[in-house]
Short mmCIF file of C-alpha atoms in Angstrom, two decimals:
data_model
loop_
_atom_site.label_atom_id
_atom_site.label_comp_id
_atom_site.label_asym_id
_atom_site.label_seq_id
_atom_site.Cartn_x
_atom_site.Cartn_y
_atom_site.Cartn_z
CA MET A 166 107.75 90.91 138.47
CA THR A 167 104.38 91.23 137.14
CA LYS A 168 103.93 89.62 133.49
CA SER A 169 102.36 91.87 130.83
CA ALA A 170 98.99 90.79 130.06
CA PRO A 171 98.55 88.66 126.56
CA PRO A 172 97.12 91.03 123.68
CA VAL A 173 93.62 91.03 122.99
CA PRO A 174 92.36 88.57 120.16
CA LEU A 175 91.88 90.49 117.01
CA SER A 176 88.19 90.02 117.05
CA ARG A 177 88.07 91.72 120.33
CA ASN A 178 90.30 94.66 119.02
CA ARG A 179 87.73 97.53 118.70
CA ASP A 180 89.78 99.86 116.34
CA TYR A 181 90.90 97.06 114.13
CA THR A 182 87.47 95.43 113.77
CA LEU A 183 86.04 98.74 113.08
CA LEU A 184 88.38 99.33 110.19
CA TRP A 185 88.28 95.80 109.00
CA ALA A 186 84.23 95.94 108.73
CA GLY A 187 84.14 99.29 107.33
CA GLN A 188 86.51 98.40 104.80
CA ALA A 189 84.79 95.11 103.93
CA CYS A 190 81.81 96.93 103.07
CA ALA A 191 83.74 99.12 100.89
CA GLU A 192 85.43 96.40 98.94
CA VAL A 193 82.03 95.10 98.11
CA GLY A 194 80.74 98.48 96.56
CA PHE A 195 84.17 99.00 94.97
CA SER A 196 84.03 95.71 93.04
CA ALA A 197 80.07 96.27 92.04
CA SER A 198 81.14 99.67 90.59
CA MET A 199 84.26 98.22 88.59
CA ILE A 200 81.99 95.44 86.99
CA ALA A 201 79.14 97.99 86.29
CA PHE A 202 81.75 100.75 84.83
CA PRO A 203 82.28 98.93 81.46
CA LEU A 204 78.67 97.76 81.34
CA LEU A 205 77.25 101.37 81.58
CA VAL A 206 79.68 102.44 78.95
CA LEU A 207 78.67 99.90 76.56
CA ALA A 208 75.15 100.55 77.11
CA LEU A 209 75.79 104.47 76.58
CA THR A 210 77.89 104.06 73.67
CA GLY A 211 78.18 100.34 72.44
CA SER A 212 82.10 100.85 72.52
CA ALA A 213 84.35 98.77 73.93
CA ALA A 214 87.22 101.06 73.63
CA ALA A 215 85.50 103.51 75.67
CA SER A 216 84.87 101.04 78.31
CA GLY A 217 88.46 100.33 78.31
CA LEU A 218 89.13 103.82 78.68
CA VAL A 219 87.15 104.50 81.75
CA LEU A 220 88.60 101.16 83.57
CA ALA A 221 92.16 102.57 82.33
CA ALA A 222 91.58 105.95 84.05
CA ASP A 223 91.35 104.20 87.24
CA ALA A 224 94.28 102.10 86.83
CA VAL A 225 96.57 105.06 85.58
CA ALA A 226 95.27 107.41 88.23
CA GLN A 227 96.35 104.94 91.04
CA LEU A 228 99.78 104.40 89.08
CA VAL A 229 100.57 108.21 88.66
CA ALA A 230 99.46 108.88 92.25
CA GLY A 231 100.96 105.97 93.94
CA LEU A 232 104.65 107.23 94.58
CA PRO A 233 103.39 110.96 95.66
CA ALA A 234 100.63 109.26 97.77
CA GLY A 235 103.02 107.25 99.76
CA ALA A 236 105.02 110.35 100.72
CA LEU A 237 101.89 112.36 101.65
CA VAL A 238 100.66 109.71 103.92
CA ASP A 239 104.01 109.78 105.68
CA ARG A 240 103.64 113.62 106.07
CA TRP A 241 99.84 113.90 106.93
CA ASN A 242 97.32 112.81 109.63
CA ARG A 243 96.66 109.30 108.23
CA LYS A 244 93.03 108.92 109.72
CA LEU A 245 92.37 112.33 108.38
CA VAL A 246 93.70 111.28 104.89
CA MET A 247 91.37 108.08 105.18
CA LEU A 248 88.34 109.99 105.94
CA VAL A 249 88.96 112.45 103.36
CA CYS A 250 89.51 109.79 100.67
CA GLU A 251 86.06 108.08 101.70
CA ALA A 252 84.33 111.26 101.83
CA VAL A 253 85.65 112.31 98.08
CA GLN A 254 84.72 108.77 96.96
CA ALA A 255 81.01 109.27 98.25
CA ALA A 256 80.80 112.65 96.75
CA ALA A 257 82.12 111.31 93.27
CA LEU A 258 79.76 108.58 93.44
CA ALA A 259 76.88 110.43 94.15
CA SER A 260 77.40 112.79 91.08
CA LEU A 261 77.66 109.62 88.92
CA VAL A 262 74.27 108.27 90.44
CA ALA A 263 72.53 111.52 89.43
CA VAL A 264 73.68 111.87 86.08
CA VAL A 265 72.87 108.09 85.38
CA LEU A 266 69.47 108.51 87.16
CA TRP A 267 68.86 111.50 85.06
CA GLU A 268 70.13 110.00 81.87
CA VAL A 269 72.91 112.75 81.20
CA ALA A 270 75.99 110.66 81.85
CA THR A 271 78.88 111.39 79.55
CA ILE A 272 82.15 109.63 79.14
CA PRO A 273 84.27 112.38 80.33
CA HIS A 274 82.15 112.34 83.63
CA LEU A 275 82.69 108.76 83.80
CA VAL A 276 86.66 109.11 83.32
CA ALA A 277 86.75 111.82 85.92
CA VAL A 278 84.88 109.74 88.48
CA ALA A 279 87.16 106.48 87.74
CA ALA A 280 90.42 108.79 88.15
CA VAL A 281 88.96 110.24 91.46
CA LEU A 282 88.28 106.87 92.66
CA GLY A 283 91.66 105.52 91.70
CA THR A 284 93.44 108.54 93.15
CA CYS A 285 91.75 108.24 96.47
CA ARG A 286 92.66 104.30 96.65
CA ALA A 287 96.25 105.48 95.82
CA LEU A 288 96.11 107.46 98.88
CA PHE A 289 94.00 105.28 101.19
CA GLU A 290 95.89 102.06 100.78
CA PRO A 291 99.31 103.28 102.10
CA ALA A 292 97.60 105.23 105.02
CA GLU A 293 95.82 102.08 106.04
CA ASP A 294 98.91 100.01 105.58
CA ALA A 295 101.19 102.09 107.51
CA SER A 296 98.37 102.57 110.17
CA LEU A 297 98.12 98.86 110.75
CA PRO A 298 101.21 98.26 113.32
CA SER A 299 99.62 100.95 115.34
CA LEU A 300 96.35 99.17 115.64
CA VAL A 301 97.62 95.67 116.25
CA PRO A 302 100.47 94.20 118.26
CA ASP A 303 103.45 93.02 116.41
CA SER A 304 102.57 89.17 117.16
CA GLN A 305 99.37 89.60 115.42
CA LEU A 306 100.49 91.60 112.43
CA ALA A 307 100.60 88.67 110.08
CA THR A 308 97.09 87.69 111.04
CA ALA A 309 95.81 91.12 110.38
CA ILE A 310 97.23 91.30 106.86
CA ALA A 311 96.09 87.78 106.19
CA MET A 312 92.40 88.77 107.33
CA ASN A 313 92.77 91.95 105.13
CA SER A 314 93.43 89.80 102.27
CA ALA A 315 90.53 87.59 102.96
CA ARG A 316 88.69 90.78 103.00
CA SER A 317 89.55 91.79 99.61
CA SER A 318 88.77 88.56 98.06
CA VAL A 319 85.44 88.27 99.70
CA GLY A 320 84.58 91.89 98.68
CA GLN A 321 85.65 90.91 94.93
CA LEU A 322 83.45 87.84 94.82
CA ALA A 323 80.41 89.42 96.45
CA GLY A 324 80.64 92.86 94.61
CA THR A 325 81.15 91.50 91.44
CA ALA A 326 78.35 89.13 91.60
CA LEU A 327 76.09 92.04 92.82
CA GLY A 328 77.13 94.59 90.42
CA GLY A 329 75.72 92.40 87.50
CA VAL A 330 72.65 91.67 89.29
CA LEU A 331 71.91 95.30 90.40
CA PHE A 332 72.92 96.74 87.08
CA ALA A 333 70.10 94.35 85.57
CA VAL A 334 67.69 96.23 88.29
CA ALA A 335 68.93 99.85 87.07
CA ARG A 336 71.91 101.24 85.72
CA TRP A 337 72.59 103.52 88.60
CA VAL A 338 72.07 100.86 91.66
CA PRO A 339 75.59 99.59 91.43
CA PHE A 340 76.85 102.97 91.91
CA LEU A 341 74.41 103.44 94.83
CA LEU A 342 75.56 100.68 96.65
CA ASP A 343 79.06 101.56 96.27
CA LEU A 344 77.98 105.23 97.80
CA VAL A 345 76.39 103.69 100.52
CA THR A 346 79.37 101.39 101.33
CA HIS A 347 81.77 104.31 101.48
CA VAL A 348 79.31 106.21 103.78
CA ILE A 349 79.35 103.16 106.18
CA ALA A 350 83.16 102.92 105.81
CA PHE A 351 83.60 106.58 106.82
CA VAL A 352 81.34 106.07 109.66
CA ALA A 353 83.33 103.38 110.99
CA LEU A 354 86.46 104.68 110.41
CA ALA A 355 85.54 107.99 112.40
CA PHE A 356 85.34 105.92 115.57
CA VAL A 357 88.80 104.43 115.12
CA ARG A 358 91.31 105.60 117.46
CA LEU A 359 94.58 105.71 115.87
CA PRO A 360 97.67 106.75 118.07
CA ARG A 361 98.80 110.40 117.48
CA ARG A 362 102.28 110.56 115.41
CA ALA A 363 104.89 112.75 116.59
CA ALA A 364 105.02 115.90 114.52
CA ALA A 365 107.61 115.87 111.68
CA THR A 366 111.09 118.06 112.40
CA GLY A 367 113.81 118.79 110.36
CA ALA A 368 113.98 120.28 106.71
CA PRO A 369 110.73 121.84 105.41
CA PRO A 370 108.45 119.42 103.36
CA ASP A 371 109.94 118.53 99.84
CA LEU A 372 107.70 116.15 97.96
CA ARG A 373 110.41 114.96 95.53
CA ARG A 374 112.88 114.66 98.23
CA GLU A 375 110.75 112.53 100.06
CA ILE A 376 109.75 110.34 97.09
CA ALA A 377 113.35 109.86 96.76
CA GLU A 378 113.95 108.82 100.45
CA GLY A 379 111.30 106.10 100.26
CA LEU A 380 112.85 104.76 96.84
CA ARG A 381 116.19 104.65 98.59
CA TRP A 382 114.81 103.06 101.57
CA VAL A 383 113.58 100.18 99.23
CA TRP A 384 116.48 100.04 97.38
CA ARG A 385 118.84 99.70 100.49
CA HIS A 386 117.15 96.56 101.66
CA PRO A 387 118.04 93.70 99.48
CA GLU A 388 114.88 91.77 100.81
CA ILE A 389 112.64 94.51 99.91
CA ARG A 390 114.20 95.02 96.72
CA VAL A 391 114.05 91.23 95.62
CA THR A 392 110.86 90.68 96.48
CA ALA A 393 109.42 93.79 94.79
CA ALA A 394 111.14 92.61 91.57
CA CYS A 395 109.68 89.17 92.08
CA ALA A 396 106.20 90.33 92.42
CA LEU A 397 106.57 92.55 89.45
CA SER A 398 107.68 89.50 87.44
CA LEU A 399 105.12 86.91 88.76
CA ASN A 400 102.17 89.14 88.55
CA LEU A 401 103.17 90.39 84.90
CA PHE A 402 103.07 86.77 83.87
CA PHE A 403 99.97 85.66 85.89
CA SER A 404 97.93 88.68 84.46
CA ALA A 405 98.88 87.67 81.06
CA TYR A 406 98.13 84.04 81.68
CA TYR A 407 94.84 84.74 83.30
CA LEU A 408 93.47 86.72 80.26
CA ILE A 409 95.07 83.98 77.80
CA VAL A 410 93.14 81.14 79.74
CA ILE A 411 89.93 83.25 79.54
CA VAL A 412 90.33 83.59 75.56
CA LEU A 413 91.40 79.99 75.46
CA ALA A 414 88.03 78.80 77.13
CA ASP A 415 85.96 80.97 74.94
CA ARG A 416 87.90 79.54 71.86
CA ARG A 417 87.13 75.81 73.36
CA ASP A 418 83.39 76.96 73.19
CA ILE A 419 83.36 76.61 76.97
CA PRO A 420 79.85 78.21 77.96
CA ALA A 421 79.87 81.89 79.39
CA ALA A 422 78.37 80.88 82.70
CA GLN A 423 81.16 78.34 83.21
CA ILE A 424 83.61 81.10 82.30
CA GLY A 425 82.09 83.38 85.02
CA ILE A 426 82.61 80.53 87.57
CA MET A 427 85.95 79.86 86.48
CA ALA A 428 87.03 83.46 87.01
CA ALA A 429 85.31 83.48 90.55
CA MET A 430 86.96 80.48 91.74
CA LEU A 431 90.21 82.70 91.76
CA GLY A 432 88.56 84.67 94.47
CA VAL A 433 87.61 81.58 96.26
CA GLY A 434 91.29 80.30 96.35
CA GLY A 435 92.07 83.72 97.43
CA VAL A 436 89.60 83.76 100.31
CA ALA A 437 90.72 79.93 101.47
CA GLY A 438 94.60 81.04 101.22
CA SER A 439 93.94 83.94 103.37
CA LEU A 440 92.04 81.95 106.15
CA LEU A 441 95.24 79.40 105.97
CA ALA A 442 97.98 82.21 105.62
CA PRO A 443 98.33 82.82 109.57
CA TYR A 444 98.78 78.90 110.08
CA LEU A 445 101.25 78.57 107.18
CA HIS A 446 102.88 81.72 108.17
CA ARG A 447 103.78 80.33 111.58
CA THR A 448 104.67 76.87 110.39
CA LEU A 449 106.63 77.65 107.17
CA SER A 450 109.84 79.20 107.03
CA PRO A 451 109.92 82.51 105.07
CA TYR A 452 111.85 80.91 102.45
CA LEU A 453 109.44 78.31 101.62
CA SER A 454 106.37 80.59 102.14
CA ILE A 455 107.63 82.70 99.22
CA VAL A 456 109.12 80.16 97.26
CA GLY A 457 106.14 77.95 97.59
CA VAL A 458 103.65 80.06 95.69
CA PHE A 459 106.31 80.27 92.88
CA TRP A 460 106.38 76.66 92.41
CA ALA A 461 102.71 76.24 92.56
CA LEU A 462 101.97 78.56 89.67
CA THR A 463 104.89 76.86 87.66
CA ALA A 464 103.64 73.46 88.16
CA LEU A 465 99.78 74.43 87.79
CA ALA A 466 100.03 76.74 84.58
CA PRO A 467 100.55 74.18 81.83
CA ILE A 468 97.60 72.22 83.03
CA ALA A 469 95.32 74.48 81.27
CA LEU A 470 96.35 73.09 77.96
CA VAL A 471 94.80 69.78 78.75
CA VAL A 472 91.43 71.11 80.67
CA ASP A 473 88.37 71.85 78.60
CA ASN A 474 85.71 72.23 81.23
CA GLY A 475 85.08 75.50 82.81
CA TYR A 476 84.74 74.08 86.40
CA LEU A 477 88.04 72.25 86.55
CA MET A 478 89.54 75.23 85.14
CA GLY A 479 88.00 77.01 88.01
CA LEU A 480 89.73 74.52 90.30
CA LEU A 481 92.75 75.18 88.70
CA PHE A 482 92.60 79.07 89.15
CA ALA A 483 91.51 78.45 92.79
CA GLY A 484 94.67 76.25 93.33
CA MET A 485 96.92 78.83 91.72
CA ALA A 486 95.45 81.37 94.22
CA LEU A 487 95.84 79.20 97.31
CA LEU A 488 99.35 80.08 98.64
CA ALA A 489 99.75 83.69 97.25
CA PRO A 490 98.15 85.24 100.63
CA THR A 491 100.80 83.30 102.75
CA ALA A 492 103.70 84.77 100.76
CA ASN A 493 102.10 88.15 100.82
CA THR A 494 101.35 88.00 104.54
CA THR A 495 105.05 86.58 105.07
CA ILE A 496 106.64 89.51 102.84
CA THR A 497 104.42 92.27 104.02
CA THR A 498 104.68 91.59 107.85
CA HIS A 499 108.53 91.54 107.69
CA GLN A 500 108.57 94.81 105.39
CA LEU A 501 106.10 96.69 107.90
CA LEU A 502 108.02 95.68 110.94
CA LEU A 503 111.37 96.30 109.51
CA THR A 504 110.51 99.90 108.08
CA PRO A 505 110.34 102.72 110.77
CA ASP A 506 107.04 104.39 110.86
CA PRO A 507 107.74 107.75 109.16
CA LEU A 508 108.64 105.58 106.11
CA ARG A 509 105.71 103.13 105.86
CA GLY A 510 103.46 105.07 103.83
CA ARG A 511 106.19 105.40 100.97
CA LEU A 512 107.09 101.63 101.34
CA SER A 513 103.28 100.88 100.72
CA GLY A 514 103.50 103.52 97.86
CA VAL A 515 106.30 102.07 96.12
CA MET A 516 105.13 98.31 96.47
CA ASN A 517 101.35 99.36 95.28
CA VAL A 518 102.97 100.81 91.98
CA VAL A 519 104.99 97.74 91.44
CA VAL A 520 102.01 95.35 91.62
CA GLY A 521 99.71 98.13 90.02
CA ALA A 522 102.40 98.22 86.98
CA ALA A 523 102.19 94.43 86.69
CA GLY A 524 98.51 94.46 86.99
CA ALA A 525 98.28 96.97 83.99
CA LEU A 526 100.84 95.41 81.63
CA GLY A 527 100.14 91.90 82.27
CA PRO A 528 97.02 92.17 80.22
CA ALA A 529 98.33 94.08 77.36
CA LEU A 530 101.21 91.35 77.27
CA GLY A 531 98.61 88.42 77.20
CA GLY A 532 96.86 90.32 74.52
CA LEU A 533 99.92 90.46 72.41
CA LEU A 534 100.71 87.05 72.57
CA VAL A 535 97.46 85.75 71.79
CA GLU A 536 97.36 87.95 68.51
CA ALA A 537 101.13 86.79 67.79
CA VAL A 538 100.97 83.07 68.51
CA THR A 539 98.15 80.50 69.22
CA ALA A 540 96.33 80.56 72.73
CA ASP A 541 97.78 77.16 73.53
CA HIS A 542 101.54 78.48 72.97
CA ALA A 543 100.77 81.84 74.79
CA VAL A 544 99.94 79.70 77.82
CA LEU A 545 103.30 77.70 77.28
CA LEU A 546 105.15 80.97 77.16
CA CYS A 547 103.40 82.43 80.10
CA ALA A 548 104.39 79.23 82.08
CA ALA A 549 108.09 79.32 80.89
CA GLY A 550 108.01 83.12 82.04
CA MET A 551 106.72 81.84 85.60
CA ALA A 552 109.25 79.01 85.49
CA GLY A 553 112.13 81.53 84.94
CA VAL A 554 111.10 83.68 87.73
CA THR A 555 110.73 80.64 90.05
CA VAL A 556 114.49 79.33 88.93
CA PHE A 557 115.53 82.71 90.14
CA VAL A 558 113.48 83.04 93.57
CA THR A 559 114.82 79.48 94.52
CA ALA A 560 118.24 80.26 94.02
CA ASN A 561 118.33 83.82 95.19
CA ARG A 562 120.57 84.08 98.04
CA THR A 563 118.60 86.95 99.73
CA LEU A 564 115.28 85.02 99.83
CA ARG A 565 117.31 82.00 101.06
CA HIS A 566 118.30 84.13 104.01
CA TYR A 567 115.13 85.88 104.15
CA PRO A 568 114.67 87.16 107.92
CA SER A 569 112.13 85.34 110.22
CA LYS A 570 112.11 87.81 112.82
CA LYS A 571 111.57 91.90 113.02
CA GLY A 572 114.33 93.54 111.53
CA THR A 573 116.08 96.42 112.95
CA PRO A 574 115.45 99.75 111.18
CA GLU A 575 118.31 101.62 109.87
#
């Protein structure tokens, strides 16, 4: 009896490498645009509210499109969805480069472009997530997820730095970078060989029914339902905490340059954590992988009260980000292996909406807390919120028995 050949290492997996490299470029361009958008609006209008409106358009578009996008990704050709998203984003950015270059940019145009970008990401992310198990073997899925997380962190770090520098060269240059990176991503994706999926059978397409089916799938599986609730709660408090600590640093007269480095260290921690995640995922039990990040955040959060140096606060942020990729790798790997292929887009859509809602509400909560109480007390309130979630996670029976192997789809 002949033994099957071991799987090809990810570094030699042609299709995964093409997808990863193309999206790494796109992540850099996206982060450059996201830092350039508010700078451009401020240069045009001087209005912080208008800057917030443009960024909110991107976030709201992702939230509104999230659930329908997951259902559509499960219905349509996923590679074609990703290609169209890249092409549409490139076209939207080309229009933005043109109006900024010709000095005829308007706020409605910027809002429209931001909404288009947000909608395309709402479609692209579930399509990529759902396609990943078709590109890599099950044994390498956790490593692939961790590498995708590292890709996002590196892209955020590099793109944020480049966006500010390129905006100083000319207002349209960061958006040109984003345009070029999406063209590169489109070309790379065009050469990815994604296995053809079986044609859908049964009842005629009904978007509302398909969305409801995805929601029922999430609700019927306690480990997915509980981890979604935990992700929502923890991201809500951490997003609020992040804003509060930035305000706290400013009120302690920490220099702006140190605050910038402090924020960047969150990405450094994410990159380091993503590189450690495959090893920790294999070494730790799923329960410890998930609970560990909650306890780390709970233990580290109050330290901001006694640190008055931007570099030390940066190390604090790096430490808080270190274990998150391991928990994300453990949770996402199990969810993708548990979920049948025809439902994977909807699973990703639901989870993206959960995380996106927390990311949108968290800064608002942080702002309200800073207005209502002192920054020090706001830090304590967020730390208490994290502690409450941590106690729930630690005691939760579902998480204590979190599966360590592939589940059987129902």
